Short mmCIF file of C-alpha atoms in Angstrom, two decimals:
data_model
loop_
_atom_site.label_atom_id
_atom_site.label_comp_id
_atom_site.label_asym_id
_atom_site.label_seq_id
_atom_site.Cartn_x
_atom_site.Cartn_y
_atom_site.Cartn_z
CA UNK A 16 141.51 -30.01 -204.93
CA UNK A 17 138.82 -28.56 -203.04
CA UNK A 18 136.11 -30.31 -201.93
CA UNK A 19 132.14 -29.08 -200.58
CA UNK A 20 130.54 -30.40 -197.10
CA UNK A 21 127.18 -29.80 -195.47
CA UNK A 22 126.63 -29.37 -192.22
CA UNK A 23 123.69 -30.31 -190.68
CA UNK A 24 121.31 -28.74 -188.05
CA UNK A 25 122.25 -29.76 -184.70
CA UNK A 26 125.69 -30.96 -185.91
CA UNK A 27 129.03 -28.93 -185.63
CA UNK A 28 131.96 -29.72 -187.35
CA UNK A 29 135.64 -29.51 -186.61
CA UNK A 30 138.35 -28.68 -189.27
CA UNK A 31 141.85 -30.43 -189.28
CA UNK A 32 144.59 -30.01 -191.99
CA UNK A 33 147.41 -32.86 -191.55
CA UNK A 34 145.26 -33.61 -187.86
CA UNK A 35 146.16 -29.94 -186.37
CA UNK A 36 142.91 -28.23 -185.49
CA UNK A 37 142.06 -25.22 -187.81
CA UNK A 38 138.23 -24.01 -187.09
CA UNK A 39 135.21 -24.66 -186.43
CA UNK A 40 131.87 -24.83 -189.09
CA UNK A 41 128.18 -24.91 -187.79
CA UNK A 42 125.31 -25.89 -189.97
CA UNK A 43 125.50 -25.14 -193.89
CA UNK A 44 127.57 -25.72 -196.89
CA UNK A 45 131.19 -25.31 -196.92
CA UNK A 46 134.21 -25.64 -198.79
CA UNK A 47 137.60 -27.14 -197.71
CA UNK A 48 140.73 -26.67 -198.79
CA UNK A 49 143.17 -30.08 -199.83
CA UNK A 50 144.07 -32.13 -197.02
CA UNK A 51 141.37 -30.90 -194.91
CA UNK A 52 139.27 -33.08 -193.09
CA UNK A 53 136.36 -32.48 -190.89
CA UNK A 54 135.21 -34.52 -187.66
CA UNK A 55 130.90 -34.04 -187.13
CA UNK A 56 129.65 -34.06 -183.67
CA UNK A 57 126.26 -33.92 -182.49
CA UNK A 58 125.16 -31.46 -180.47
CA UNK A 59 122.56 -33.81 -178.40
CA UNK A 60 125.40 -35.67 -176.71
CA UNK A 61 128.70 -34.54 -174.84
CA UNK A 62 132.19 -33.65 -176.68
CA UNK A 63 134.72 -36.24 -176.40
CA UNK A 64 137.13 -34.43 -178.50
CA UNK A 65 140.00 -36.65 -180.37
CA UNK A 66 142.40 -34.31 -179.42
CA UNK A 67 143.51 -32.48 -175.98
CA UNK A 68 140.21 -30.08 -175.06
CA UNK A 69 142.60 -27.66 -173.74
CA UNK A 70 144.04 -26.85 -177.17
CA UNK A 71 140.89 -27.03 -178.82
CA UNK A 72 139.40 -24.28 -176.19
CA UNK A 73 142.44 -21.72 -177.24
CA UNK A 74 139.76 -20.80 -180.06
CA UNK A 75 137.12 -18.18 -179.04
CA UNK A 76 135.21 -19.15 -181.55
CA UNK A 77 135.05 -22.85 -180.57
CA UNK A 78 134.90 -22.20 -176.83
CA UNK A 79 131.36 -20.10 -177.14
CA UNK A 80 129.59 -23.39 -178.32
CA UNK A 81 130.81 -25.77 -175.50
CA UNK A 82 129.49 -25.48 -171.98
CA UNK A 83 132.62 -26.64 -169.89
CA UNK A 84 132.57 -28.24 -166.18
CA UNK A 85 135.22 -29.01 -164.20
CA UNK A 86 134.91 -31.44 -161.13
CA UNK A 87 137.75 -31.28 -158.56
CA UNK A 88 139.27 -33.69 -156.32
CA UNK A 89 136.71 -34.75 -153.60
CA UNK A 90 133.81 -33.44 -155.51
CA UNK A 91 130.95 -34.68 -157.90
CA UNK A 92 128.59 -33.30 -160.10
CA UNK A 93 125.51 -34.61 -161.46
CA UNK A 94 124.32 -33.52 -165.09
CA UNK A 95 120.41 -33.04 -165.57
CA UNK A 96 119.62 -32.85 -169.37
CA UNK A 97 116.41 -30.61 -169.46
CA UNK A 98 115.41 -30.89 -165.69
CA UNK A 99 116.38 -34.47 -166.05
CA UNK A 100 118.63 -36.49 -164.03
CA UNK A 101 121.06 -38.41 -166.33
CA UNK A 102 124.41 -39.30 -164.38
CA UNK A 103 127.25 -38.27 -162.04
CA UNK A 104 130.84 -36.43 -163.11
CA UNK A 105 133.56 -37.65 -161.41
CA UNK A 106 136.93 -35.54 -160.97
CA UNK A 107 137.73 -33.96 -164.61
CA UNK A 108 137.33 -31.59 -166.80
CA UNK A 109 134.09 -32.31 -169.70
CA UNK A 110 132.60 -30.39 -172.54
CA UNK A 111 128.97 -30.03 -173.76
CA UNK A 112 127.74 -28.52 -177.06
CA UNK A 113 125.38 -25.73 -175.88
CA UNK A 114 122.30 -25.14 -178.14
CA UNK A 115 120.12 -28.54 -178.70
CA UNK A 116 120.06 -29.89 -174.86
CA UNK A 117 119.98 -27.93 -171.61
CA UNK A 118 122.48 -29.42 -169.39
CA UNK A 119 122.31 -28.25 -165.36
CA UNK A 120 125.01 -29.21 -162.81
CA UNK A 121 125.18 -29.37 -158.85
CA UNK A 122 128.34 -29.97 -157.57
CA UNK A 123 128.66 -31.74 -154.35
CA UNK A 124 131.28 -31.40 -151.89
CA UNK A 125 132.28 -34.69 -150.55
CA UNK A 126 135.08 -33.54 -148.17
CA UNK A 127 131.66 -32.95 -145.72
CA UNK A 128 129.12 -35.38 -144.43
CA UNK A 129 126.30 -33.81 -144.69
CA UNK A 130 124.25 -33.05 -147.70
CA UNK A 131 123.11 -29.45 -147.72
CA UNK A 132 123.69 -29.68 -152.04
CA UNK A 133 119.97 -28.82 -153.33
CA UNK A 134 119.59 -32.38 -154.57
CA UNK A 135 116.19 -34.02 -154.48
CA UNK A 136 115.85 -37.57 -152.66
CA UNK A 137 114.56 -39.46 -155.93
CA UNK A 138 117.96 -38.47 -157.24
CA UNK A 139 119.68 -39.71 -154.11
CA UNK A 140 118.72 -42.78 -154.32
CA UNK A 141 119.26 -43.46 -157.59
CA UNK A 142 121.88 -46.19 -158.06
CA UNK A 143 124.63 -43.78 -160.06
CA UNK A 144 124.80 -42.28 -156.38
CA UNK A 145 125.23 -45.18 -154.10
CA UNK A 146 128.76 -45.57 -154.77
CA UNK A 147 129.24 -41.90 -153.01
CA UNK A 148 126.19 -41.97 -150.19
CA UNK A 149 125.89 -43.41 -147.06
CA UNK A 150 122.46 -43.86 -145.37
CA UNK A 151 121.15 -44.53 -142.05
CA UNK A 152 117.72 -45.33 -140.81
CA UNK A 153 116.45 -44.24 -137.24
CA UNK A 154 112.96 -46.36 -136.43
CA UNK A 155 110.00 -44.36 -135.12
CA UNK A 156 110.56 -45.47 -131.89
CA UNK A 157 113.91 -44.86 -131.75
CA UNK A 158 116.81 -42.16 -131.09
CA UNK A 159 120.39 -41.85 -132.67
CA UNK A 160 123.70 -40.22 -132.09
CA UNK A 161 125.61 -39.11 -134.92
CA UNK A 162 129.66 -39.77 -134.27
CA UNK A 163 132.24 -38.37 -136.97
CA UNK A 164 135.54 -39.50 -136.46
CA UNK A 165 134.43 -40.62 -133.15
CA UNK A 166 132.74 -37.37 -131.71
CA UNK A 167 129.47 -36.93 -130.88
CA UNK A 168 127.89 -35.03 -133.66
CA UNK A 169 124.13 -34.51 -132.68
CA UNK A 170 120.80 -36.51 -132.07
CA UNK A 171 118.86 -37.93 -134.59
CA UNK A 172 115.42 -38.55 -134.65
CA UNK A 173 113.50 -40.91 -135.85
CA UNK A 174 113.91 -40.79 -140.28
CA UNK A 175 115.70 -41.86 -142.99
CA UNK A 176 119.25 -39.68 -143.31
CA UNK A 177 122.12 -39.52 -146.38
CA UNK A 178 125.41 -38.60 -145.61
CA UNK A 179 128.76 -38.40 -148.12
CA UNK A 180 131.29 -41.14 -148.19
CA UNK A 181 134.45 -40.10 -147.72
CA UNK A 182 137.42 -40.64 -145.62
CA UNK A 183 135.69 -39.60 -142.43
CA UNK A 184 134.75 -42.37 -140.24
CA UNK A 185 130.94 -42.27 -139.55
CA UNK A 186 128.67 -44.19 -136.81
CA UNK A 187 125.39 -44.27 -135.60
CA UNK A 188 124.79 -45.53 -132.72
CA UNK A 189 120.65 -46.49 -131.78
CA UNK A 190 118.81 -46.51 -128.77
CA UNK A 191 115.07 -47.63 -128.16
CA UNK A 192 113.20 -45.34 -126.43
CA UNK A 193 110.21 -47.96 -125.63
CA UNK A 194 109.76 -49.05 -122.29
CA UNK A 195 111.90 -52.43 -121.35
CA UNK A 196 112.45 -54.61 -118.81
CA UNK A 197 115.49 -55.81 -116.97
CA UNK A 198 115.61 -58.82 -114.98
CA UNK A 199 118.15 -60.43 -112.31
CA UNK A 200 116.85 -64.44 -112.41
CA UNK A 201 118.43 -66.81 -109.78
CA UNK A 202 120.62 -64.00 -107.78
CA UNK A 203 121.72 -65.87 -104.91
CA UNK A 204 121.70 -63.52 -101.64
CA UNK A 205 122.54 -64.73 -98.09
CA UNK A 206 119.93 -62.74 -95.35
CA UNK A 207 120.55 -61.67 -91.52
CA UNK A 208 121.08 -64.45 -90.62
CA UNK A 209 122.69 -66.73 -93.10
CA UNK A 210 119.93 -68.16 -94.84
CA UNK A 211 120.67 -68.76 -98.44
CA UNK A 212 118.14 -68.01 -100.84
CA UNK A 213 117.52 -66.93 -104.73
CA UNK A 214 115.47 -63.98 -106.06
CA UNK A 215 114.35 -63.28 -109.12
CA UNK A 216 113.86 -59.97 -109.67
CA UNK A 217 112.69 -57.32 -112.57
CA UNK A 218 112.56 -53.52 -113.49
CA UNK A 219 111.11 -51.62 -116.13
CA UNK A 220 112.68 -48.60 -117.40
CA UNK A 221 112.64 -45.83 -120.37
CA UNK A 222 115.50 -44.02 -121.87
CA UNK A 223 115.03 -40.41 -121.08
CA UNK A 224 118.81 -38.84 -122.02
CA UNK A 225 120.08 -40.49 -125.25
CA UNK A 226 123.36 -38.03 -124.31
CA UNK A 227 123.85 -39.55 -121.02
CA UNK A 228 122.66 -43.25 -121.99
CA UNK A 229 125.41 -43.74 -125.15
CA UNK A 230 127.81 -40.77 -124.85
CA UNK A 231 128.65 -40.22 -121.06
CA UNK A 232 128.09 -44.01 -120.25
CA UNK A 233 129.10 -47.18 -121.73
CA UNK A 234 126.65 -50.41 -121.88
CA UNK A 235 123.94 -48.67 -119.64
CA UNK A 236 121.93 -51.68 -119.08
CA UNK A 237 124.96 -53.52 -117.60
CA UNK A 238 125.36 -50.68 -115.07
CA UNK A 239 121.92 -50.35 -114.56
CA UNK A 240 121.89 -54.49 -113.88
CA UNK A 241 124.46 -54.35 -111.05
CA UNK A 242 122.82 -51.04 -109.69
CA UNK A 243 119.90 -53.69 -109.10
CA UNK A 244 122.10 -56.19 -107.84
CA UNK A 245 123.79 -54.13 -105.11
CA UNK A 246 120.35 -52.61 -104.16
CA UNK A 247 118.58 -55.90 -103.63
CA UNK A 248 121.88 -57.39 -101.34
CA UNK A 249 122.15 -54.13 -99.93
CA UNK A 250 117.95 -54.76 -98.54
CA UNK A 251 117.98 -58.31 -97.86
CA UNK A 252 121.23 -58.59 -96.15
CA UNK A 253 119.56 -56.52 -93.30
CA UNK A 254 116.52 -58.95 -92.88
CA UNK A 255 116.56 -62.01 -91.51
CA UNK A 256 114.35 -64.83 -93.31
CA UNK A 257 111.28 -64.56 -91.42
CA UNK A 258 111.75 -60.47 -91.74
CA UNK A 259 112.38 -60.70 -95.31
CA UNK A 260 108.74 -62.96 -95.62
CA UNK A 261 106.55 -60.77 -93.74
CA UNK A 262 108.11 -58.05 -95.25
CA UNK A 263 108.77 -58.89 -99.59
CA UNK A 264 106.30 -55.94 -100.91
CA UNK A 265 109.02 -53.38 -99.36
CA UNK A 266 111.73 -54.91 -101.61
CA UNK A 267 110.53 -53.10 -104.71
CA UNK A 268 110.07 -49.85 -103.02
CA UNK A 269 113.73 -49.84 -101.65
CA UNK A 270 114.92 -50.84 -104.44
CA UNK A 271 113.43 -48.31 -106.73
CA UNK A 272 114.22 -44.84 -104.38
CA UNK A 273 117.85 -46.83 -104.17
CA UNK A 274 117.91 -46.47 -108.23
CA UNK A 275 116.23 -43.46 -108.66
CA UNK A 276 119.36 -41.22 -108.41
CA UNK A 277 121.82 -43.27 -110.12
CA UNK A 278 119.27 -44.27 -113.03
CA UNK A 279 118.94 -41.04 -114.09
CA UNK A 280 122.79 -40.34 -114.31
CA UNK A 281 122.61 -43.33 -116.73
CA UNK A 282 119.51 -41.07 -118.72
CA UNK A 283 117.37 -43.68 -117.61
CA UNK A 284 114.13 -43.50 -115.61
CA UNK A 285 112.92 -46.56 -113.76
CA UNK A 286 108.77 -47.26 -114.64
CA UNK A 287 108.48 -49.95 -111.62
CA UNK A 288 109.93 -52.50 -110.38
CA UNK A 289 109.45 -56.15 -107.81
CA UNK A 290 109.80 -59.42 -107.14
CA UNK A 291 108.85 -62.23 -109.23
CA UNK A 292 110.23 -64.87 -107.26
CA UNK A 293 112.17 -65.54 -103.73
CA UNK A 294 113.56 -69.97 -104.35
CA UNK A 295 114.16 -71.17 -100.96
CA UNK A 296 116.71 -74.05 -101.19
CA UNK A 297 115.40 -77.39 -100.69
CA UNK A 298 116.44 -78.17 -97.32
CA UNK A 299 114.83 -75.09 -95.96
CA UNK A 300 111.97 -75.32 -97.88
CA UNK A 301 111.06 -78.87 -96.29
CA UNK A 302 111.79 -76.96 -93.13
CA UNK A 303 109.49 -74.48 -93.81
CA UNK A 304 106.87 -76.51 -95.08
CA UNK A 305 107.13 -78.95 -91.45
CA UNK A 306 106.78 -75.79 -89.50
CA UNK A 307 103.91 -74.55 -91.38
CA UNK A 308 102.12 -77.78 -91.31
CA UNK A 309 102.67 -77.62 -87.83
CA UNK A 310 101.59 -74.31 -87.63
CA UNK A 311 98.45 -75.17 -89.11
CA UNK A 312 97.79 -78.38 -86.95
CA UNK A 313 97.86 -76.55 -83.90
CA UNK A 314 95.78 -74.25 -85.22
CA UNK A 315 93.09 -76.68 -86.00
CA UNK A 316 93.46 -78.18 -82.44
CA UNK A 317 92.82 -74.74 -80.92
CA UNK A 318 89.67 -74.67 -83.28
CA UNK A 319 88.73 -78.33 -82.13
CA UNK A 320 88.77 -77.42 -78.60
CA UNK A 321 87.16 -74.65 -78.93
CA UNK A 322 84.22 -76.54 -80.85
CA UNK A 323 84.07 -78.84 -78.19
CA UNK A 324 83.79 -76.14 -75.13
CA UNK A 325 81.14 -74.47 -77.22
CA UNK A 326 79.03 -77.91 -77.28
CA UNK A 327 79.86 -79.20 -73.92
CA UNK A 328 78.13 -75.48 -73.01
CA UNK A 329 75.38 -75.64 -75.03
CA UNK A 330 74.24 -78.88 -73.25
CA UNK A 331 75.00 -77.70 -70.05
CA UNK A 332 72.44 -75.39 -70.80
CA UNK A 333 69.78 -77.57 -72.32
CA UNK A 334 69.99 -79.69 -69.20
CA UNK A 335 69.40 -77.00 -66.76
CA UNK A 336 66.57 -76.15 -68.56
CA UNK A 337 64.63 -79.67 -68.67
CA UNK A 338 66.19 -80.12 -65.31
CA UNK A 339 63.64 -76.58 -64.38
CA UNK A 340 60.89 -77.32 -66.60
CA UNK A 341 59.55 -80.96 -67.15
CA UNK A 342 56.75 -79.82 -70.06
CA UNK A 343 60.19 -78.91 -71.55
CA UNK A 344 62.19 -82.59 -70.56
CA UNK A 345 58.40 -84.41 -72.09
CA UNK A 346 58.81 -82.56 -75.16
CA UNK A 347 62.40 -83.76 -75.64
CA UNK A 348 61.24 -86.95 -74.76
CA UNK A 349 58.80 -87.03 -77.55
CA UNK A 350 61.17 -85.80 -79.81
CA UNK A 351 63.41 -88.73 -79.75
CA UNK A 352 60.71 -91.40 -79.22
CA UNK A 353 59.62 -89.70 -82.69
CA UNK A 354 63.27 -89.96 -84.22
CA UNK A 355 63.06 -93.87 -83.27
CA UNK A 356 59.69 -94.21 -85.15
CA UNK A 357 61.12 -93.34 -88.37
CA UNK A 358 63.32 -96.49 -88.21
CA UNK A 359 60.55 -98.97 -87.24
CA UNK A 360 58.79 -100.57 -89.25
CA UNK A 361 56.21 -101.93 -87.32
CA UNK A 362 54.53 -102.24 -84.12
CA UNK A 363 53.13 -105.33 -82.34
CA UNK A 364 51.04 -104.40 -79.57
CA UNK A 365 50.51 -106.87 -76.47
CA UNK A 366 49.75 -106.74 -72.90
CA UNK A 367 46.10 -106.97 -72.31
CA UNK A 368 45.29 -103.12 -72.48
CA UNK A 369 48.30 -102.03 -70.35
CA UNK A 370 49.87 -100.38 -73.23
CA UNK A 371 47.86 -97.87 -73.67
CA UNK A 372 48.19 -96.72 -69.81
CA UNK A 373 52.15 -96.96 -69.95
CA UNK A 374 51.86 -94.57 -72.91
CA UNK A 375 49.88 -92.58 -71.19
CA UNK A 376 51.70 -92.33 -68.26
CA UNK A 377 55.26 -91.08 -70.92
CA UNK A 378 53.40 -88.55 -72.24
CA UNK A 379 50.95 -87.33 -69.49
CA UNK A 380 52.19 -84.12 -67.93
CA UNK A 381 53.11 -85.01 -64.51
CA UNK A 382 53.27 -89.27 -64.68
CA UNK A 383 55.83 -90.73 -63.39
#
């Protein structure tokens, strides 16, 4: 017994007598022969067929209403529906009715690293994509170098970068390209002449060849620290204590032409550099301190004694001149007959007028 079916717009239907496919109706009315059946599908969402797509596609007819894509090993796709992102194909073969949605597809080869697919970043970072991306950030003041499979690769500079997970090892391996410091604290170095002593010691440097710093050297700063080392042994070993003293402000210099070369194998450049501290050990330093202190006494002796001469002189010279004029020795005289005044209180005068002529006869010019 026949029967009559509609078919919808934006449905499709599939014919099967006894579940073998027979044809395929679009929208209208149709009749079907007994033991026909038909499967609807709507044409807004993909084609998961019931049956084998392979022997479905055999029918022209079929096949010009299905927009096939076929994802191979070590490959993805992702499906926009009308400009829109909506997911990512894995490895397989998939169907979509043509018609009612616009489906796009870029496939991505993930045998590479890098992405040079025509994706946009929004879609990159969308989470259906983290399971197949790898990214690496490179800070503003920073540098990178790319290793695949442990080879140098290329530089990177500072941004945000997406690579392809696959079986390829990848690394990226930072360096800072701000100015730093390096210090040797407490490095103990004997001088000329045996004297043990500690110096603490700093340089600042920049990273000027990332190449050089991470590919044609390993741990840099270590190298660079015992550079510093053997400079500053290399210096002070030649001095004696009492050189080294008189002479700490050269330390840097040496020290920096000494590093100059071998800094910039290392694709470093060294900024400045000096002492921060020279630690005497405690013996010595009381040592140094006693002959200091002694130092200094005999220094203020000299000064004494030459304070002393100076005065002894000067009244050598005030004598000689009261000794040549006696208005001079009278007026010196007065002077300290005035300084004793200011400490008395009073005065009790006696001696039946005399004391007027012995005070006359102090300050008269010529009494005696």
């Amino acid at each position: 017994m026949m029967k009559r079916i509609r078919i919808n717009a934006g449905k499709i239907g599939l014919v099967f007598k006894n579940d073998d496919y027979k044809r395929v109706i679009t929208e209208g009315n149709y009749w079907l022969y007994p033991f026909e059946t038909v499967v609807q599908y709507d044409m807004s969402r993909p084609f998961y067929p019931a049956i084998e797509l392979n022997l479905l596609l055999r029918d022209e007819a079929l096949a010009k209403h299905l927009q096939i894509v076929e994802v191979k090993d070590n490959e993805i796709a992702l499906q926009y529906e009308d400009m829109n992102f909506k997911g990512v194909l894995t490895p397989g073969k998939y169907a979509f009715w043509k018609g009612v949605v616009a489906y796009s597809f870029v496939k991505a080869d993930l045998s590479k690293i890098e992405i040079t697919e025509a994706i946009d970043l929004l879609a990159i970072k969308r989470k259906e994509l983290v399971p197949f991306v790898r990214v690496c950030k490179v800070e503003s003041f920073e540098n990178a170098v790319l290793f695949v499979d442990n080879k140098a690769e290329k530089i990177l500079g500072p941004g945000e970068y997406y690579f392809w997970k696959n079986a390829k090892e990848v690394a990226v391996s930072r360096v800072d390209l701000r100015q730093s410091q390096l210090e040797v604290s407490g490095q103990e170095i004997l001088t000329k002449d045996k004297a043990a002593l500690r110096v603490n010691f700093y340089a600042q440097y920049k990273v000027t060849d990332v190449t050089k710093a991470v590919v044609d050297n390993k741990d840099f700063q270590k190298q660079l620290y015992v550079f510093m080392q053997f400079a500053l042994r290399e210096f002070i070993g030649t001095l004696t204590l009492d050189e080294l003293l008189e002479s700490k402000e050269t330390i840097s210099q040496y020290v920096m032409n000494s590093l100059k070369a071998k800094a910039e194998d290392l694709g470093v450049e060294i900024k400045g550099c000096g002492v921060r501290d020279i630690i005497l050990p405690g013996d010595m330093k009381e040592i140094m301190n006693q002959v200091l202190i002694a130092q200094k006494k005999a220094q203020a002796n000299v000064i004494t004694r030459r304070e002393e001469t100076a005065s002894t002189r000067s009244l050598l010279n005030t004598a000689k001149l009261m000794e040549e004029n006696e208005m001079l020795f009278k007026l010196k005289e007065m002077e300290y007959v005035e300084k004793i005044a200011e400490k008395i209180g009073e005065i009790t005068v006696s001696g039946n007028g005399q004391v007027l002529d012995q005070l006359r006869g102090i300050f008269a010019p010529g009494a005696k």
